[in-house]
XYZ file of C-alpha atoms in Angstrom:
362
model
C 15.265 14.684 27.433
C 12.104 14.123 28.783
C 10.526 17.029 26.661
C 12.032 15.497 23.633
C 10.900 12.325 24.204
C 6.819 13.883 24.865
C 7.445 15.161 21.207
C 8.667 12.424 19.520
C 5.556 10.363 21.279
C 3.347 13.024 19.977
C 4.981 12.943 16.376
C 3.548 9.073 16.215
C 0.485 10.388 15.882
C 0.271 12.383 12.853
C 2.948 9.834 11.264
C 0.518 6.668 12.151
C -2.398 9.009 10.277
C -0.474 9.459 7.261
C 0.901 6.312 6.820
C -2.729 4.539 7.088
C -4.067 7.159 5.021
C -2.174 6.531 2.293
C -2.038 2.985 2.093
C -5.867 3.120 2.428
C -6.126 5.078 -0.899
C -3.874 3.199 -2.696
C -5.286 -0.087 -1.284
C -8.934 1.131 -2.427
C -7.747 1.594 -5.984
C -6.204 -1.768 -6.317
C -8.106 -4.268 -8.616
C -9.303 -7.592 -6.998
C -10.684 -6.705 -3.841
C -12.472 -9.544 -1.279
C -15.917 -8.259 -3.244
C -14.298 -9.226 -6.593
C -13.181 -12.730 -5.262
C -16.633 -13.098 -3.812
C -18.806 -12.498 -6.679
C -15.798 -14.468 -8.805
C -16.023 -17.565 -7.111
C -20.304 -17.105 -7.126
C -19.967 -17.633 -10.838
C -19.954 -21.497 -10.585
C -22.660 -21.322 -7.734
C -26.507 -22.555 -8.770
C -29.372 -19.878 -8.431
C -30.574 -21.248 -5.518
C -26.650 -21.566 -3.789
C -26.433 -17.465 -4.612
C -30.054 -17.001 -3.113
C -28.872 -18.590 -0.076
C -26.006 -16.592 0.295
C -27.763 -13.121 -0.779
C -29.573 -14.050 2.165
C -27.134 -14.716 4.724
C -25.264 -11.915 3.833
C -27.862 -8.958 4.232
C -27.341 -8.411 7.822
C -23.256 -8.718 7.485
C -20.748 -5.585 7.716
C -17.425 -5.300 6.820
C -14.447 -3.426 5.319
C -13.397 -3.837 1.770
C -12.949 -2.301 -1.951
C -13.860 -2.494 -5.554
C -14.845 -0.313 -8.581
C -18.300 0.438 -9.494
C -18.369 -0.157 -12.820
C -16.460 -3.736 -12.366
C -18.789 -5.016 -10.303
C -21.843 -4.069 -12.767
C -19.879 -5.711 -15.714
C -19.706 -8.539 -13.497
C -23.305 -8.897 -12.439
C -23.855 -8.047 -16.256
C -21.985 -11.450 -16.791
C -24.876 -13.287 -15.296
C -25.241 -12.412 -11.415
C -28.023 -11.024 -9.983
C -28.501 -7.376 -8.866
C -29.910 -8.664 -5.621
C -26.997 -10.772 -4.723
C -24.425 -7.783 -5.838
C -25.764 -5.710 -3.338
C -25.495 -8.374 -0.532
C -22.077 -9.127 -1.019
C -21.310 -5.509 -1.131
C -23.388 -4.762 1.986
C -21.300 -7.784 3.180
C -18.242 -6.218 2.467
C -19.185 -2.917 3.344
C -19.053 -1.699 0.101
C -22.726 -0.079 -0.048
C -21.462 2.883 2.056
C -19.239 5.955 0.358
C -15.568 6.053 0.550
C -14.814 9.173 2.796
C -17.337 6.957 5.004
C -15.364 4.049 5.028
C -11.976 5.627 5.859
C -13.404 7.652 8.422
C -15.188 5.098 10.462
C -11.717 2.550 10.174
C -9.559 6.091 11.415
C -12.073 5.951 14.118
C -12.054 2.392 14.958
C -8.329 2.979 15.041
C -8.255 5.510 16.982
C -10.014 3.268 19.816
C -8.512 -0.140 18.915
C -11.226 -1.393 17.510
C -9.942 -3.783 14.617
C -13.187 -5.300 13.469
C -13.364 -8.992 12.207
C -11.244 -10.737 9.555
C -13.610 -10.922 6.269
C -12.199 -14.395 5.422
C -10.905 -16.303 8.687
C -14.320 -15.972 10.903
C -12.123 -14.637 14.335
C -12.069 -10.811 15.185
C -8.407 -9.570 14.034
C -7.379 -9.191 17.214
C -8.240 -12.928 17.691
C -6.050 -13.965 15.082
C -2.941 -12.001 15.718
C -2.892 -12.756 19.909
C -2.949 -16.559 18.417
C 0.102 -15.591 16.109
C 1.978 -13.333 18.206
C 3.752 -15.971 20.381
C 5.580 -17.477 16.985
C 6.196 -14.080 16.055
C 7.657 -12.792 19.085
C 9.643 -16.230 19.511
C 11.460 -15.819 16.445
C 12.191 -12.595 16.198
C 13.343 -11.509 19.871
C 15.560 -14.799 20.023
C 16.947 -14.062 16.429
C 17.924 -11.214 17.381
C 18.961 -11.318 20.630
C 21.408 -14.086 19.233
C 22.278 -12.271 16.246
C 23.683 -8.882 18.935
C 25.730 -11.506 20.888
C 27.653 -12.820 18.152
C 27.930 -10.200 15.716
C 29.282 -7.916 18.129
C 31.990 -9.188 19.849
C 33.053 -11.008 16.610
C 32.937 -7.647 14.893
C 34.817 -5.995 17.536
C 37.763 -9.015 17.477
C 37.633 -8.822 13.911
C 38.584 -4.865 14.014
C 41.168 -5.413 16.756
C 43.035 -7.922 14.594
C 42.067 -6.078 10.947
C 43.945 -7.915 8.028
C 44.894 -10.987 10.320
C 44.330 -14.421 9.415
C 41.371 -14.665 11.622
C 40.086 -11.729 9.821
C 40.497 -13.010 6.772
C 38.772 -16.790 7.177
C 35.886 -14.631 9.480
C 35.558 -12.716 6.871
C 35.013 -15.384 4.320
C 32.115 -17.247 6.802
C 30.592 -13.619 7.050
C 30.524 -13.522 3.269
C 29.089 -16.981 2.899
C 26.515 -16.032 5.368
C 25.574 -12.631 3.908
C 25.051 -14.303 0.599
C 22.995 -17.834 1.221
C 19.643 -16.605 2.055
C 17.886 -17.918 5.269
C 15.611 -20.265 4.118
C 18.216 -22.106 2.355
C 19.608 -22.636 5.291
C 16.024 -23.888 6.921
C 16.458 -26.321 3.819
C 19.514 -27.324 4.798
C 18.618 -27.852 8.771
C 15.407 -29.618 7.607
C 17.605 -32.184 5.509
C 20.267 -32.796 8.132
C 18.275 -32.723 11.426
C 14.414 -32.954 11.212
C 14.511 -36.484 9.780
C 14.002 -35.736 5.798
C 16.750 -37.732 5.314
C 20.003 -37.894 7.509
C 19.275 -37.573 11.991
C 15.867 -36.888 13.219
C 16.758 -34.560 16.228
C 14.195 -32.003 15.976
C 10.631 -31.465 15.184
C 10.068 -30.430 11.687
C 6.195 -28.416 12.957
C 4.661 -26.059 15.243
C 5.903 -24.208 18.234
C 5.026 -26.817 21.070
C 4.728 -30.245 21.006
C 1.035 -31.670 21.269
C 1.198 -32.896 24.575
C 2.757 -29.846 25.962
C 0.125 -28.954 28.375
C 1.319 -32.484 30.139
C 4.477 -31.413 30.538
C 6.391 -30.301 33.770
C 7.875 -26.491 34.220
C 10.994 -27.558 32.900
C 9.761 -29.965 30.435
C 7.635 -27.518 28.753
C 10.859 -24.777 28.920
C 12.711 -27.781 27.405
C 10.138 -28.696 24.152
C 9.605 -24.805 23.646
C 13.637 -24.506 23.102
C 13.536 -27.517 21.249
C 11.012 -26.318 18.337
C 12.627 -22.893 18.409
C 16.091 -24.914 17.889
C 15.996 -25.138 13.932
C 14.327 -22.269 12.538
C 16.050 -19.698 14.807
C 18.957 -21.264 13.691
C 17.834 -20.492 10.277
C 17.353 -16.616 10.920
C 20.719 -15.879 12.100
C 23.033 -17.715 10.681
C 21.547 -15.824 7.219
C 20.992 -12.631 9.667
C 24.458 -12.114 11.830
C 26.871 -10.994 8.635
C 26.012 -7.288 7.996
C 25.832 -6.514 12.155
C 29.340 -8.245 11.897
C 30.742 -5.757 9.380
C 28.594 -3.197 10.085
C 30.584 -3.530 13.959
C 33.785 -3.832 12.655
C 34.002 -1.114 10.401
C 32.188 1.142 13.179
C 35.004 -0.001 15.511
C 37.740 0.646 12.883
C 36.504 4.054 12.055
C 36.999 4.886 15.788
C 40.305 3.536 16.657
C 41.927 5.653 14.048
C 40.698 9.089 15.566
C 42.527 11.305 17.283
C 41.101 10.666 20.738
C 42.352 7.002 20.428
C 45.924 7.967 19.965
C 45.528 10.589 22.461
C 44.413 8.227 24.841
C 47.033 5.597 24.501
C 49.619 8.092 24.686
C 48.657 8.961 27.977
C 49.129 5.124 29.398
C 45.581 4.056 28.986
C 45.625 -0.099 28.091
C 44.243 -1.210 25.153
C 40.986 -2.642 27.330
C 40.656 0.693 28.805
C 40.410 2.940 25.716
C 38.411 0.253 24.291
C 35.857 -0.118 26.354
C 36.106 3.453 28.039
C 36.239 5.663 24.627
C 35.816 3.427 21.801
C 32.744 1.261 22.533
C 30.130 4.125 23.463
C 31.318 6.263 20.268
C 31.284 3.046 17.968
C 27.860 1.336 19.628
C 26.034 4.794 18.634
C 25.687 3.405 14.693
C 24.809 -0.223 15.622
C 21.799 0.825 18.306
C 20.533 2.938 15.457
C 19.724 -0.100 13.326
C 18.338 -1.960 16.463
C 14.608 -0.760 15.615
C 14.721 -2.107 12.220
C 16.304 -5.337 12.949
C 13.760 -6.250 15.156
C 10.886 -5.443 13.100
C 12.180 -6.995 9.926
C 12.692 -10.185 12.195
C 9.503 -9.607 13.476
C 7.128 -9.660 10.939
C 9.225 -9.991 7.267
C 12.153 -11.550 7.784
C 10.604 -14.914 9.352
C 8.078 -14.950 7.031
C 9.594 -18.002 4.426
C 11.009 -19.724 7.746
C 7.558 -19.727 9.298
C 6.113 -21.464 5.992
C 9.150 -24.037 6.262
C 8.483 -24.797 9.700
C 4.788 -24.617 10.221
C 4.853 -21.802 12.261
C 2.101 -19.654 11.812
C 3.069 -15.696 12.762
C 2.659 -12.621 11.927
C 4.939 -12.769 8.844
C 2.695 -15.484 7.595
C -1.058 -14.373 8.526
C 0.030 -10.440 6.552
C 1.006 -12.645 3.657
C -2.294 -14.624 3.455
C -4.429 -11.332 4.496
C -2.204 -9.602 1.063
C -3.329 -12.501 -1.025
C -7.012 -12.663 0.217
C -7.355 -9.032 0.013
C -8.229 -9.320 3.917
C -8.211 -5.555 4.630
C -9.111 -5.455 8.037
C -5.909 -7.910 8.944
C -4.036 -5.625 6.259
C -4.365 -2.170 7.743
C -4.429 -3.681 11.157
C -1.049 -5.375 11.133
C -0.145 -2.245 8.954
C -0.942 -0.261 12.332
C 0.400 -2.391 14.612
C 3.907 -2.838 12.885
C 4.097 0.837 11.693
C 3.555 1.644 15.815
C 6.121 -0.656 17.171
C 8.772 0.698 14.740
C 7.983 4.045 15.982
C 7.788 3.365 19.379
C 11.363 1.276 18.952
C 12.428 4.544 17.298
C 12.000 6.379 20.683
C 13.564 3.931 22.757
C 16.317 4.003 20.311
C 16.818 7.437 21.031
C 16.621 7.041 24.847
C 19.088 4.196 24.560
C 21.683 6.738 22.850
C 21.316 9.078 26.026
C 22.398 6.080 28.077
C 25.440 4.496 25.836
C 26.906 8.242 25.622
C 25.497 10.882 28.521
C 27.218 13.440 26.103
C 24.585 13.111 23.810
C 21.521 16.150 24.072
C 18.509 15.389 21.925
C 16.786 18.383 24.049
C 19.738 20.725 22.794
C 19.073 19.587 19.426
């Protein structure tokens, strides 16, 4: 096992590579890039306003894109020459492309993540200040989302066709269909004080005098603002890990090791929990890694708007929109990385579920 798990460690290299690599490419040949936006919004700048600017900007280096020829038709439009070449010295768009992507594989490489080109805070910066919503949402999400899914999967196979099936199975259906942040609307209306009870706070993580608070004060607010929006995430999150569990379960009470089993005397908690679970928990650990990252970084990202919660989900959004590459490829990296590395532990966590299981063998 441990070979196999040196190899799959070793695989994230060359994956990580090919994944930036391509997105790099494709990112370069996009139209609107931070140098387009720049030398857009100079348009309705006075002569001496771009002057200014050419001169702030001739000592600045950064990380961005555009096409040659669009930025002389713009500069043809009425900028000057000079003040092209500062923004895309700024930008560092005066150096080739082969340049470019080698120096960010290299930066990479060392975790070096440069500056944001928009936000004035190195990238790193800005995601160790988003991180905590991030990792708030999604771990509790779905931490919450394993505990009730599961066992109400597992009931819900035991007793297959039952009444409780049947009105679980409704909920589950209601839940798989309303989307999250309908339910954030819903939360917002009844219980931040929009319009009915004013329980919770409608913003932010903490409360503003939260450095003030005692140990179990501070325990107490954090809980508090994670109360709604968490909320939120799984009751639109806990439906297909509900049926996914089920059917898993009901797939492996009707082999022939579960009759077997009961015909020798076993109990029903016994071949359950003895045969059943390990066999059936194999399908629902596999989705574990992708769970977590879509909680992470995607799933939260409307929630985090609706809350005021500024995360991950919500600073790739703005960095997409603002053509921020270095925040692009860098939470690009970082998520790509921490699926893969999930990936791995996934595959250790099979070894311990079922022994029987030999990835070496494989």
């Amino acid at each position: 096992m441990l070979n196999y798990l040196i190899r799959r460690i070793l695989l994230i290299i060359p994956t990580l590579w090919v994944i930036l690599t391509i997105n790099f490419f494709i990112i370069q040949a996009a139209p609107g890039g931070p140098v387009d936006q720049a030398i857009a919004n100079m348009q309705g700048l006075t002569d001496g306003s771009m002057a200014r600017i050419s001169g702030n900007n001739q000592n600045e280096v950064g990380a961005s894109s555009a096409s040659n020829g669009d930025l002389v038709s713009r500069g043809n439009r009425g900028l000057d020459p000079e003040v092209i070449e500062a923004i895309k010295k700024r930008y560092g768009f005066d150096k080739p492309l082969l340049q470019r992507y080698g120096e960010m594989l290299w930066q990479y490489l060392r975790f070096d993540f440069g500056d944001s080109l928009f936000k004035g805070n190195s990238v790193m910066e800005l995601i160790n200040q988003r991180m905590p919503v991030s990792i708030s949402l999604g771990v509790w999400s779905t931490l919450l989302i394993y505990l009730i899914s599961i066992p109400l999967g597992i009931r819900k196979a035991l007793v297959h066709g039952s009444k409780f099936d049947i009105w679980s199975s409704s909920v589950v259906i209601i839940g798989y269909a309303i989307p999250s942040f309908l339910f954030g609307f819903v939360l917002i209306i009844l219980f931040a004080g929009s319009s009915y009870w004013s329980w919770f706070p409608l913003r932010g993580l903490t409360s503003n005098n939260f450095e003030e608070l005692s140990a179990i004060g501070k325990i107490t607010d954090y809980f508090w603002h994670m109360a709604l929006p968490v909320t939120a995430m799984v009751i639109g999150g806990f439906a297909t890990l509900t049926m996914l569990t089920k059917n898993a379960f009901l797939d492996e009470v009707r082999k022939q090791y579960v009759i077997t089993a009961r015909s020798k005397g076993l109990t029903d908690h016994q071949v359950l929990y003895g045969h059943v679970f390990r066999n059936a928990m194999l399908l629902i650990i596999a989705g574990f890694p992708s769970m977590l990252i879509g909680m992470l970084f995607t799933g939260s990202l409307l929630i985090e708007v609706m809350f005021s919660l500024e995360g991950l989900g919500l600073l790739g959004y703005e960095a997409t929109l603002q053509r921020d590459y270095p925040v692009m490829f860098t939470t690009l990296y970082l998520f790509t990385l921490l699926g893969l590395l999930l990936g791995v532990l996934s595959d250790f966590t099979y070894t311990l579920v079922d022994p029987r299981i030999d990835f070496e063998g494989r």
